[in-house]
Coordinates of C-alpha atoms in Angstrom, one line a residue:
M18 CA -4.5 26.6 -0.3
T19 CA -7.8 24.9 -0.2
D20 CA -9.3 22.8 2.5
A21 CA -10.0 19.2 0.1
L22 CA -7.9 17.0 2.5
K23 CA -10.4 17.7 5.8
R24 CA -13.1 18.1 2.7
L25 CA -11.3 14.3 1.7
S26 CA -11.5 13.4 5.9
D27 CA -14.5 14.4 6.0
E28 CA -15.9 12.0 3.4
G29 CA -14.9 8.9 4.9
V30 CA -11.4 8.4 3.4
A31 CA -8.1 7.9 5.3
I32 CA -5.3 10.5 3.6
W33 CA -1.9 8.5 4.1
L34 CA 1.8 8.9 3.1
D35 CA 3.2 7.1 0.7
D36 CA 6.6 7.9 1.8
L37 CA 8.9 7.4 4.9
S38 CA 12.5 8.3 5.3
R39 CA 14.7 9.4 8.9
K40 CA 14.6 12.7 7.5
R41 CA 10.8 13.1 7.4
I42 CA 11.2 11.1 11.0
T43 CA 14.0 13.0 12.7
S44 CA 12.7 16.9 11.1
G45 CA 9.6 16.8 12.6
N46 CA 8.0 17.0 9.0
L47 CA 5.9 13.8 8.6
A48 CA 4.8 15.2 12.8
E49 CA 4.0 18.1 10.5
L50 CA 1.9 16.3 7.7
I51 CA -0.5 15.1 10.2
D52 CA -1.0 18.0 12.7
Q53 CA -1.6 20.6 9.0
Q54 CA -1.8 17.7 5.9
H55 CA -5.1 15.1 7.5
V56 CA -2.6 12.3 7.4
V57 CA -3.4 9.8 9.3
G58 CA -1.0 7.2 8.1
V59 CA 2.5 5.8 6.3
T60 CA 2.8 3.3 3.4
T61 CA 6.2 2.5 2.7
N62 CA 7.6 -0.5 0.0
P63 CA 11.4 -2.0 -1.1
S64 CA 11.7 1.5 -3.7
I65 CA 11.2 4.0 -0.7
F66 CA 13.8 2.6 1.1
Q67 CA 16.0 2.4 -1.6
K68 CA 15.6 5.6 -2.6
A69 CA 15.6 6.6 1.6
I70 CA 18.9 4.5 2.2
S71 CA 20.5 4.6 -0.8
H72 CA 19.8 8.8 -1.5
G73 CA 19.3 10.4 2.2
D74 CA 20.8 11.3 5.0
G75 CA 20.7 10.5 8.5
Y76 CA 21.8 7.1 7.9
E77 CA 26.1 7.2 8.4
R78 CA 25.5 7.3 12.2
Q79 CA 23.9 3.8 12.3
L80 CA 25.5 2.0 9.5
T81 CA 29.0 2.6 10.7
D82 CA 27.5 0.7 13.9
L83 CA 26.5 -2.2 11.8
A84 CA 29.7 -2.1 10.5
T85 CA 31.6 -2.1 13.1
R86 CA 29.5 -5.2 15.0
K87 CA 29.9 -6.7 10.6
V88 CA 26.6 -7.7 10.8
T89 CA 25.0 -8.7 7.5
V90 CA 23.6 -7.0 4.8
D91 CA 20.2 -8.0 5.3
E92 CA 20.3 -7.8 9.0
A93 CA 21.9 -4.3 8.3
I94 CA 18.9 -3.5 6.0
R95 CA 16.3 -5.0 8.6
M96 CA 17.6 -2.7 11.6
I97 CA 17.0 0.8 9.7
T98 CA 14.3 -0.2 8.4
T99 CA 12.9 -1.3 11.3
A100 CA 13.1 1.5 13.5
D101 CA 12.1 4.2 11.0
V102 CA 9.0 2.1 11.0
R103 CA 9.3 2.3 14.5
D104 CA 10.0 5.6 14.4
A105 CA 7.2 5.9 12.1
A106 CA 4.8 3.6 14.2
D107 CA 5.2 5.9 17.7
I108 CA 4.8 9.9 15.7
L109 CA 1.7 8.0 15.0
R110 CA 0.3 6.5 17.9
P111 CA -2.1 9.6 18.9
V112 CA -4.1 9.1 15.4
F113 CA -4.1 5.1 16.0
D114 CA -5.6 5.8 20.0
A115 CA -7.8 8.5 18.9
T116 CA -9.5 5.7 15.9
D117 CA -9.3 3.1 18.3
G118 CA -6.9 1.2 15.8
Q119 CA -8.0 1.7 12.3
D120 CA -5.7 4.1 10.9
G121 CA -2.0 6.1 12.7
R122 CA -0.7 2.7 10.5
V123 CA 2.2 2.5 9.2
S124 CA 3.3 -0.4 6.8
I125 CA 6.7 -2.4 6.4
E126 CA 6.7 -4.8 3.7
V127 CA 8.1 -8.0 3.3
D128 CA 11.1 -9.2 1.5
P129 CA 10.1 -9.0 -1.6
R130 CA 12.3 -12.2 -3.3
L131 CA 10.1 -13.9 -1.1
A132 CA 7.0 -13.3 -3.8
H133 CA 6.1 -16.4 -4.2
H134 CA 7.3 -18.2 -1.4
T135 CA 3.8 -19.3 1.9
A136 CA 5.9 -20.1 4.1
A137 CA 8.4 -17.9 3.8
T138 CA 6.7 -15.2 3.8
V139 CA 4.6 -16.5 7.1
A140 CA 7.9 -16.3 9.2
E141 CA 9.6 -13.4 7.6
A142 CA 5.8 -11.5 8.8
K143 CA 6.1 -12.9 11.8
Q144 CA 10.0 -11.8 12.2
L145 CA 8.8 -8.5 10.9
A146 CA 5.9 -7.6 13.7
W147 CA 8.8 -8.5 16.5
L148 CA 11.3 -6.4 15.6
V149 CA 9.2 -3.4 15.0
D150 CA 6.8 -4.0 18.1
R151 CA 4.2 -1.7 17.8
P152 CA 0.8 -2.4 17.7
N153 CA 0.4 0.0 14.5
T154 CA 1.9 -1.1 12.1
L155 CA 0.5 -3.6 9.0
I156 CA 2.6 -6.0 7.7
K157 CA 2.9 -5.8 3.7
I158 CA 2.5 -9.5 2.2
P159 CA 2.2 -8.9 -1.6
A160 CA -1.4 -10.1 -3.5
T161 CA 0.6 -13.2 -5.0
K162 CA -1.0 -16.9 -5.7
A163 CA 1.9 -18.0 -2.8
G164 CA 0.6 -14.4 -0.6
L165 CA -3.5 -15.5 -0.3
P166 CA -2.2 -18.3 2.0
A167 CA 0.2 -16.4 3.9
I168 CA -2.3 -13.6 4.3
T169 CA -5.4 -16.0 6.3
E170 CA -1.9 -18.0 8.2
V171 CA -0.4 -14.2 9.0
I172 CA -4.2 -13.0 9.6
G173 CA -5.4 -15.7 12.1
K174 CA -2.8 -15.1 13.9
G175 CA -3.6 -11.6 15.2
I176 CA -0.7 -9.8 12.7
S177 CA -2.2 -6.7 11.0
V178 CA -1.5 -6.9 6.8
N179 CA -1.4 -4.1 4.1
V180 CA -2.2 -6.6 1.3
T181 CA -0.3 -4.8 -1.6
L182 CA 0.3 -5.6 -5.1
I183 CA -3.5 -6.0 -6.0
F184 CA -5.0 -5.2 -9.9
S185 CA -7.6 -7.7 -10.8
L186 CA -11.5 -7.6 -9.6
E187 CA -10.5 -11.8 -9.2
R188 CA -7.2 -11.2 -7.0
Y189 CA -8.7 -8.7 -5.1
R190 CA -12.2 -11.3 -4.0
E191 CA -10.2 -13.7 -3.5
V192 CA -8.0 -11.4 -1.4
M193 CA -11.2 -10.8 1.0
D194 CA -11.8 -14.6 1.1
A195 CA -8.0 -15.0 3.3
Y196 CA -8.1 -12.3 4.9
L197 CA -11.9 -13.7 5.9
A198 CA -10.1 -17.6 6.7
G199 CA -8.2 -15.7 8.3
L200 CA -10.8 -13.5 10.9
E201 CA -12.2 -17.2 10.9
K202 CA -9.3 -18.7 12.4
A203 CA -8.0 -16.4 14.3
K204 CA -11.8 -16.6 16.2
A205 CA -11.2 -20.8 16.6
A206 CA -7.9 -19.7 18.5
G207 CA -9.9 -17.2 21.0
L208 CA -8.3 -14.0 19.8
D209 CA -9.2 -11.2 20.1
L210 CA -10.3 -10.0 16.8
S211 CA -11.3 -6.1 16.8
L212 CA -7.4 -6.0 17.0
I213 CA -7.0 -6.7 13.9
H214 CA -6.7 -4.6 11.1
S215 CA -6.1 -5.3 7.2
V216 CA -6.2 -3.2 4.5
A217 CA -5.5 -4.3 0.1
S218 CA -3.7 -1.8 -1.1
F219 CA -5.6 -1.4 -5.0
F220 CA -3.2 -0.4 -7.4
V221 CA -4.0 2.6 -10.0
S222 CA -1.9 4.4 -12.3
R223 CA -0.5 1.6 -13.3
V224 CA -3.8 0.0 -15.0
D225 CA -3.7 3.5 -16.9
T226 CA -0.7 3.4 -18.2
E227 CA -0.5 -0.1 -19.5
I228 CA -3.6 -0.1 -21.6
D229 CA -3.8 3.7 -22.8
K230 CA -0.5 2.1 -23.9
R231 CA -2.1 -0.4 -26.0
L232 CA -5.0 2.1 -27.2
D233 CA -2.2 4.7 -28.4
T234 CA -1.3 0.9 -30.1
V235 CA -4.7 0.6 -31.2
G236 CA -5.8 4.1 -32.7
T237 CA -9.0 4.4 -33.9
D238 CA -11.3 7.8 -32.7
E239 CA -13.1 4.9 -30.4
A240 CA -9.4 4.0 -28.6
K241 CA -8.5 7.2 -28.0
A242 CA -11.7 8.2 -26.5
L243 CA -10.8 5.6 -23.8
K244 CA -8.1 6.5 -21.9
G245 CA -7.8 7.2 -18.7
K246 CA -10.5 5.8 -18.3
A247 CA -9.6 1.8 -17.1
A248 CA -8.1 2.6 -14.0
L249 CA -11.1 4.7 -12.4
A250 CA -13.5 1.6 -13.9
N251 CA -11.2 -1.2 -12.5
A252 CA -11.1 0.4 -8.9
R253 CA -14.6 1.8 -8.6
L254 CA -15.6 -1.8 -9.9
A255 CA -13.4 -2.9 -6.7
Y256 CA -15.7 -1.2 -4.5
Q257 CA -18.5 -2.9 -5.2
A258 CA -17.3 -5.9 -4.5
Y259 CA -15.3 -4.6 -1.0
E260 CA -19.8 -3.1 -0.3
E261 CA -21.0 -7.2 -1.6
V262 CA -18.0 -9.4 0.5
F263 CA -18.1 -6.5 3.7
G264 CA -21.9 -7.5 3.6
S265 CA -22.6 -10.7 3.7
E266 CA -24.2 -13.4 5.4
R267 CA -19.8 -14.1 5.7
W268 CA -19.2 -11.2 7.4
A269 CA -22.1 -11.1 9.7
A270 CA -20.8 -13.1 11.8
L271 CA -17.3 -12.1 11.8
D272 CA -18.7 -8.8 12.9
K273 CA -20.7 -10.0 15.2
A274 CA -17.5 -10.6 17.4
Q275 CA -16.0 -7.5 16.8
A276 CA -14.3 -7.6 13.5
N277 CA -13.4 -4.7 11.4
K278 CA -14.0 -4.6 7.5
Q279 CA -10.5 -4.7 5.5
R280 CA -11.2 -1.2 4.0
P281 CA -9.7 -0.8 0.2
L282 CA -6.4 1.1 -0.4
W283 CA -6.0 3.6 -3.1
A284 CA -2.3 3.1 -3.7
S285 CA -0.3 4.3 -7.1
T286 CA -2.1 7.9 -6.7
G287 CA 0.2 9.3 -8.6
V288 CA -0.4 10.6 -12.1
K289 CA 2.1 8.9 -14.9
D290 CA 0.4 10.9 -18.5
P291 CA 1.0 15.3 -17.4
A292 CA -2.8 15.1 -20.1
Y293 CA -4.2 13.9 -16.8
K294 CA -5.3 16.1 -13.5
D295 CA -2.8 15.6 -11.3
T296 CA -5.5 14.6 -8.9
L297 CA -7.3 12.6 -11.0
Y298 CA -7.1 9.5 -8.5
V299 CA -8.1 11.5 -5.5
D300 CA -10.7 13.9 -6.3
D301 CA -12.6 10.6 -8.5
L302 CA -12.5 8.0 -5.8
V303 CA -14.3 9.3 -3.1
A304 CA -16.5 6.6 -0.7
P305 CA -16.8 6.3 2.7
G306 CA -14.1 3.5 4.8
T307 CA -11.7 3.9 2.2
V308 CA -8.3 4.9 2.8
N309 CA -5.9 6.9 0.1
T310 CA -1.8 7.5 0.2
M311 CA -0.3 9.8 -1.7
P312 CA 3.6 10.2 -2.4
E313 CA 3.9 13.4 -1.4
A314 CA 3.8 15.7 -4.7
T315 CA 0.1 13.9 -4.9
L316 CA -0.7 15.1 -1.2
D317 CA 0.5 18.4 -1.8
A318 CA -1.5 18.7 -5.2
T319 CA -5.0 17.3 -3.3
A320 CA -3.9 21.0 -0.3
D321 CA -3.7 23.3 -3.5
H322 CA -6.3 22.4 -5.9
G323 CA -7.7 19.5 -5.1
Q324 CA -11.8 18.9 -6.5
I325 CA -13.4 17.2 -3.4
T326 CA -17.4 17.0 -4.2
G327 CA -18.1 14.3 -1.7
N328 CA -18.3 10.9 -3.2
T329 CA -18.0 9.7 -6.4
I330 CA -18.1 5.7 -6.6
A331 CA -21.8 5.4 -5.9
G332 CA -23.5 5.2 -8.7
T333 CA -20.5 4.2 -11.3
Y334 CA -20.6 1.0 -11.6
E335 CA -23.1 -0.2 -15.1
Q336 CA -20.2 2.7 -16.2
S337 CA -17.8 1.3 -15.2
R338 CA -18.8 -1.9 -15.8
A339 CA -19.3 -0.7 -20.0
E340 CA -15.7 1.1 -19.8
L341 CA -14.0 -2.1 -19.1
D342 CA -16.2 -4.3 -21.4
A343 CA -15.3 -1.5 -24.7
V344 CA -11.3 -1.9 -24.0
A345 CA -12.0 -5.5 -23.8
K346 CA -14.0 -5.3 -27.8
L347 CA -10.9 -3.8 -28.5
G348 CA -8.7 -6.5 -28.4
I349 CA -6.9 -5.7 -24.9
S350 CA -6.7 -8.4 -22.5
Y351 CA -7.4 -7.5 -19.3
A352 CA -6.6 -10.5 -17.9
D353 CA -2.8 -10.4 -19.9
V354 CA -2.3 -6.7 -17.9
V355 CA -3.5 -7.4 -14.4
Q356 CA -0.7 -10.5 -14.4
L357 CA 1.9 -8.2 -16.2
L358 CA 1.2 -5.8 -13.8
E359 CA 1.0 -8.1 -11.2
D360 CA 4.9 -9.9 -12.2
E361 CA 6.0 -6.4 -13.1
G362 CA 5.2 -4.9 -9.3
V363 CA 6.7 -7.9 -7.7
E364 CA 10.2 -7.5 -10.3
K365 CA 10.8 -4.1 -9.0
F366 CA 10.4 -3.9 -5.7
E367 CA 12.8 -7.2 -6.1
A368 CA 15.1 -4.9 -8.2
A369 CA 14.9 -2.3 -5.7
W370 CA 16.0 -4.8 -3.4
I371 CA 18.4 -5.6 -4.5
D372 CA 20.4 -2.5 -5.3
L373 CA 19.2 -1.5 -2.3
L374 CA 21.5 -4.9 -0.6
N375 CA 24.4 -4.0 -2.9
S376 CA 24.6 0.5 -1.7
T377 CA 24.1 -0.9 1.3
E378 CA 27.0 -3.3 1.5
A379 CA 29.1 -1.0 -0.2
E380 CA 28.3 2.1 2.3
L381 CA 29.2 -0.9 5.5
K382 CA 32.7 -1.4 3.1
R383 CA 33.4 2.1 3.3
L384 CA 32.3 2.7 6.8
A385 CA 33.8 -0.2 8.5
P386 CA 37.1 0.0 11.1
S387 CA 41.0 -0.3 9.7
E388 CA 41.6 -4.0 11.6
G389 CA 44.1 -3.8 13.9

């Protein structure tokens, strides 16, 4: 076991766990990861909850109570998921306090079926913040076109946000703009900007999965040589955009008002292609002021054999742009790829949510007391 995770933390990368379940909370495992593996935050998504509730243990007692009360399946899911997030937030509270609110965060996502509905997303975000009722919560809002004004509105109300499902550089700039606009609204309303936090979840591995597939179709030596490069190039150029936006005059005015930068969060960092090293999207995306949220397998792999050699983003922008340009010259449309990934991302989370609705409904029926 190396101390790669400590070195990663020392480089300014916050290590978050991309998973949550009641068993992880009640067994002491989450507390152990915080204590021993330098984990300082947790992210969840509809797929994670679907897996935890459908296949995990620890939920039957609460499900029985909910069935007895004859609550709707939607209410049951919100009661269950917010309970898990609340308990995880309490476990992470010492980290939150020690980092002045920057870390020690737990994310919970708005209903993915609302991804293309601005007003409903805002209403859901407010409801989730109220239900969890912990200062170290982040409400996840997808970076769809409808999500952008919702981000501004929610930040403007003083609610901290994790913007999710970002794939393109253009959309990432729009996300940062939405965040700054939200801070400006909050400032005009007299809110304390130092209490508002945000991360922007920029997805990594799925970019390689889709572009590599298209490179295989091209099939030339030049195409094969570009495999496994697009995702890192895309993420590194996102960090360049982050440096530009948070080095601007617009940001300087908010900085004076004690606002917090919206940190880039590397999401989808589990390697999908076994041909690549399993710590690729950790070792090669090291830069200060970032977050890397990892599935447990990636966290363990990094602890075991991660190679943390300092900042691996600085000085890469020219090469990264050249690599994406080379992909484009082969006839692979960047715009088409990132739009497809956003659409698929929303669809996958919606499908997981519907699976969760169905399996929870079945459990509620099974556990419902007999009449009479």
